[in-house]
GROMACS .gro file of C-alpha atoms in nm:
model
  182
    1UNK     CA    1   0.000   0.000   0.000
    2UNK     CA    2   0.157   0.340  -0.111
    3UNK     CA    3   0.155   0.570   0.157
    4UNK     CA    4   0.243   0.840  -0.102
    5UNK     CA    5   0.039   0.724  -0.363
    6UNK     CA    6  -0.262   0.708  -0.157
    7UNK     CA    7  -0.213   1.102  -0.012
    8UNK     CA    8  -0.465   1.375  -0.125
    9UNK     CA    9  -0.323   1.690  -0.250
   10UNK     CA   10  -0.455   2.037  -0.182
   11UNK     CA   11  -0.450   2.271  -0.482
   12UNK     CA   12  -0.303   2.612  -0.322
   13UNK     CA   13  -0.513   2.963  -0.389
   14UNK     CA   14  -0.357   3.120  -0.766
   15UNK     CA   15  -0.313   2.771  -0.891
   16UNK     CA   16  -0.524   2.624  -1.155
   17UNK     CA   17  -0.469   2.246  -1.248
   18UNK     CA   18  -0.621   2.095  -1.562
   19UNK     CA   19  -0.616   1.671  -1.650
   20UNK     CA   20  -0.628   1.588  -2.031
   21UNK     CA   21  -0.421   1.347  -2.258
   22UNK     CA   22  -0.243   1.170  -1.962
   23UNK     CA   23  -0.105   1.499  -1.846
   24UNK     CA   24  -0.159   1.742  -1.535
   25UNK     CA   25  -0.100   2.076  -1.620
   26UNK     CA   26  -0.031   2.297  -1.360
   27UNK     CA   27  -0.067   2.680  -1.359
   28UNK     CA   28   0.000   2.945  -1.074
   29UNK     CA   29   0.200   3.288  -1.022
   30UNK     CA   30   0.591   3.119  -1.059
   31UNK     CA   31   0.510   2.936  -1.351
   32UNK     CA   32   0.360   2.690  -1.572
   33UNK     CA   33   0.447   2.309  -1.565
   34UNK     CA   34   0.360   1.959  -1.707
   35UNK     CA   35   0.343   1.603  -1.548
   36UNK     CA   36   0.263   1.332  -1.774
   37UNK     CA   37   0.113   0.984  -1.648
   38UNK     CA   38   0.101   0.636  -1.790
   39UNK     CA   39  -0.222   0.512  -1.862
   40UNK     CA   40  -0.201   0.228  -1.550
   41UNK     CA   41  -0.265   0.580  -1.325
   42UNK     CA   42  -0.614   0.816  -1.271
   43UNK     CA   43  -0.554   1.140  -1.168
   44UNK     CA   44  -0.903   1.296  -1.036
   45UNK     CA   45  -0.961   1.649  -0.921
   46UNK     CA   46  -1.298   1.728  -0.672
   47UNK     CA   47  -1.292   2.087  -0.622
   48UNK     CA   48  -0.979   2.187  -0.449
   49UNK     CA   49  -0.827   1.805  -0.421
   50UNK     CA   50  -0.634   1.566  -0.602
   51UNK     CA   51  -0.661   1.212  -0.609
   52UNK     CA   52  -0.405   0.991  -0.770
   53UNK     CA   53  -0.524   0.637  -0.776
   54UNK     CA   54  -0.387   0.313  -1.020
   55UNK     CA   55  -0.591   0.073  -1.222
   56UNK     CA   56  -0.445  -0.226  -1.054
   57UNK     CA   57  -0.186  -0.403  -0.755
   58UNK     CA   58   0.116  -0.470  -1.011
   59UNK     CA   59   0.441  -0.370  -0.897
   60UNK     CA   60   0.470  -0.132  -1.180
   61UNK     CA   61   0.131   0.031  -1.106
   62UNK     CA   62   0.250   0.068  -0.751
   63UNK     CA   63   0.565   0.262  -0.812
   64UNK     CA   64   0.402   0.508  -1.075
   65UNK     CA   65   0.129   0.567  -0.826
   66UNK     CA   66   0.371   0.709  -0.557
   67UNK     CA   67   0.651   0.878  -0.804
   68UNK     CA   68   0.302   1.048  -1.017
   69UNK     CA   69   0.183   1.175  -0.674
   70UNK     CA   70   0.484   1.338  -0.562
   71UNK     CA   71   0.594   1.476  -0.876
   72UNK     CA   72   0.198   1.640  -0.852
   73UNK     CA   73   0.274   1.757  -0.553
   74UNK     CA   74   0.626   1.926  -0.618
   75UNK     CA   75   0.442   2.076  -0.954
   76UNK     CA   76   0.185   2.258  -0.675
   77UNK     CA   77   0.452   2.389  -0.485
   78UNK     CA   78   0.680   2.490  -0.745
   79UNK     CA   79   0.417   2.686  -0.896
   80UNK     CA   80   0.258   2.875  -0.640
   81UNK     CA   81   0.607   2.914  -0.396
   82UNK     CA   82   0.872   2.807  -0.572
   83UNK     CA   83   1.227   2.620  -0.501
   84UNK     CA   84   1.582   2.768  -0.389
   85UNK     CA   85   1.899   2.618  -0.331
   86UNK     CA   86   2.187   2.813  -0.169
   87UNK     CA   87   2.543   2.743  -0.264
   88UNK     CA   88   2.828   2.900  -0.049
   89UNK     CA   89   3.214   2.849  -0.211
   90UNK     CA   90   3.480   2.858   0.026
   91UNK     CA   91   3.833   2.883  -0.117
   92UNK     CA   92   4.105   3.188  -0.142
   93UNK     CA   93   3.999   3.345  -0.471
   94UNK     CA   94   3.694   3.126  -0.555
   95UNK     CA   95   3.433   3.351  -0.701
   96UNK     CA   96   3.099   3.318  -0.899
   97UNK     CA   97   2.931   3.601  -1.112
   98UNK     CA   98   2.631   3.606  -1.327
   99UNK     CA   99   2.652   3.779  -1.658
  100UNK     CA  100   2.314   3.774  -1.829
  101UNK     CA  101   2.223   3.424  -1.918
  102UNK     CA  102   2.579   3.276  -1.777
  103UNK     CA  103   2.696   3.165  -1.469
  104UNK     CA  104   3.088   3.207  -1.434
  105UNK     CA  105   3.297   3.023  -1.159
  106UNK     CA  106   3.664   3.072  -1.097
  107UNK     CA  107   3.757   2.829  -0.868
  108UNK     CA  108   4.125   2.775  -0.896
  109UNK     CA  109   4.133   2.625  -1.240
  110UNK     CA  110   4.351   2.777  -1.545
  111UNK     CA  111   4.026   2.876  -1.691
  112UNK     CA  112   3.654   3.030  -1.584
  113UNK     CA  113   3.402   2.737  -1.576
  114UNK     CA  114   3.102   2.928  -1.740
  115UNK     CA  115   2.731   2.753  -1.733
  116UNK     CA  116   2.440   2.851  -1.908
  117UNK     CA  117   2.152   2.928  -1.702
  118UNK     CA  118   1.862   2.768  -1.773
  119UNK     CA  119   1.513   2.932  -1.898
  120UNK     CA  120   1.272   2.945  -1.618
  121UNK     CA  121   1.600   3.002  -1.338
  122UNK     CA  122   1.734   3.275  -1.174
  123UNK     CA  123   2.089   3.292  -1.040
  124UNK     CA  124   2.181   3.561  -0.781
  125UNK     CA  125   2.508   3.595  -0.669
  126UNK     CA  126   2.491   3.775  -0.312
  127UNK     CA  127   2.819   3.790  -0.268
  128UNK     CA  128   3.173   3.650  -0.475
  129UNK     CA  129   3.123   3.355  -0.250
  130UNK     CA  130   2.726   3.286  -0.169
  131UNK     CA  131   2.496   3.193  -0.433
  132UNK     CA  132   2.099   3.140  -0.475
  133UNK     CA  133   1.924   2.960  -0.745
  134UNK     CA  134   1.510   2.973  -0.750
  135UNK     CA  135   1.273   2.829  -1.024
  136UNK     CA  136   0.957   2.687  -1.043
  137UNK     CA  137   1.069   2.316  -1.118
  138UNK     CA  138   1.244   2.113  -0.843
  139UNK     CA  139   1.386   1.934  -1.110
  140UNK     CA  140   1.573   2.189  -1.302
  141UNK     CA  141   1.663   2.359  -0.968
  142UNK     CA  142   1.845   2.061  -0.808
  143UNK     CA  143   2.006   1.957  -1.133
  144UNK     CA  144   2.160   2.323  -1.197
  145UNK     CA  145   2.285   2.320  -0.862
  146UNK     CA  146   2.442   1.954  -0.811
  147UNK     CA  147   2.605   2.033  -1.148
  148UNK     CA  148   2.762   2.349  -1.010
  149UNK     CA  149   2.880   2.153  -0.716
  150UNK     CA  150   3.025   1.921  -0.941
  151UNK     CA  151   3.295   2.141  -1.073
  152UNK     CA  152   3.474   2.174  -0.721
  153UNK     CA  153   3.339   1.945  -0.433
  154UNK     CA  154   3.385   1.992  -0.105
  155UNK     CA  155   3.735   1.792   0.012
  156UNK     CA  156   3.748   1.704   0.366
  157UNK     CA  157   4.141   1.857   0.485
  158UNK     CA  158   4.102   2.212   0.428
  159UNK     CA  159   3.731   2.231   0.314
  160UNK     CA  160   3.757   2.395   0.014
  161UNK     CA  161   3.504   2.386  -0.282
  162UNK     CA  162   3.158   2.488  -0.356
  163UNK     CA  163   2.897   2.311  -0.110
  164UNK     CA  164   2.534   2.377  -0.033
  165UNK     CA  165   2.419   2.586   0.252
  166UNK     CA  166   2.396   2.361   0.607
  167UNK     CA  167   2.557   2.108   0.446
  168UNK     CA  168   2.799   1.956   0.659
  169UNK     CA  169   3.161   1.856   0.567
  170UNK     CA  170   3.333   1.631   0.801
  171UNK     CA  171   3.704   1.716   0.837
  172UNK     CA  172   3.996   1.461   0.859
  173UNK     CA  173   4.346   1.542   0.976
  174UNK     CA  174   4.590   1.543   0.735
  175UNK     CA  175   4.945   1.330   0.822
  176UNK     CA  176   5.136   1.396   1.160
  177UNK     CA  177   5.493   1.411   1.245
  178UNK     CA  178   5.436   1.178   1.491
  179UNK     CA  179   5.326   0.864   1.288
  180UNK     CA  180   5.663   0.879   1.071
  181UNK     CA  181   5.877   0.877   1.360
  182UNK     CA  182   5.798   0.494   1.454
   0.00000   0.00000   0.00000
């Protein structure tokens, strides 16, 4: 039994939500987005609820019903309040900057590592060192971000590189004097 499958979704005030063609279109303030459905899953709206339900108990049916529902859900949010990640580099002369539709890093390499935002994202740069990207689509958001991270992890002796904000890095201790002496 899907716990997440079988959870009825509230359609938040500025968001309008239509069901045709095996897709759920989604409509509100931040944006506009799609979530398509195999045909094994009924998507049913009663005034200001949704109810995801499957055709039958095989174990394909049961993981669409779940994934459908969430990715529903994330479409509601995204649309009506949106989702930000935070990105903080640490590193002597690390530094972002937005130009437009690109995203330049210098992070120690021989070169700028330049990205192209996106349509539908905004990159801020607060600071050299603290960045913010928003969108409607938790998709798009988390991808643009863990690819950013990519570039330059976090490395656990002097914990330098580009990590997410709260994330925790756990530090080692790098080689002693004391262990070569034996």
């Amino acid at each position: 039994m899907s716990r997440k499958g079988n959870k009825i979704l509230t359609i938040p005030s500025g968001v309008t939500v239509k069901v045709e063609n095996n897709k759920v279109m989604v409509n509100g303030p931040k944006g506009q987005l799609e979530v398509p459905f195999p045909s094994v899953i009924s998507v049913a709206i009663n005034g200001n609820e949704i109810k995801v339900s499957r055709a039958n108990d095989e174990k394909q049916s049961k993981m669409f019903h779940g994934t459908i529902n969430a990715l529903i859900h994330n479409a509601l949010i995204g649309t009506s309040e949106g989702y930000t990640k935070a990105l903080h580099i640490e590193g002597v002369g690390y530094k972002a900057s937005v130009n437009g539709d690109k995203f330049t890093l210098a992070i120690g390499f021989s070169h700028p590592v330049v990205f192209d935002i996106p349509k539908g994202l905004h990159v801020v740069c607060k600071t050299p060192t603290d960045v913010e990207i928003s969108g409607h689509d938790k998709i798009v958001v988390g991808e643009f971000a863990a690819n950013v991270r990519a570039v330059r992890k976090p490395e656990p002796y002097n914990g330098k590189g580009i990590m997410y904000v709260g994330e925790h890095i756990i530090r080692k201790v790098g080689k002693t004097a004391e262990g070569s002496k034996k």
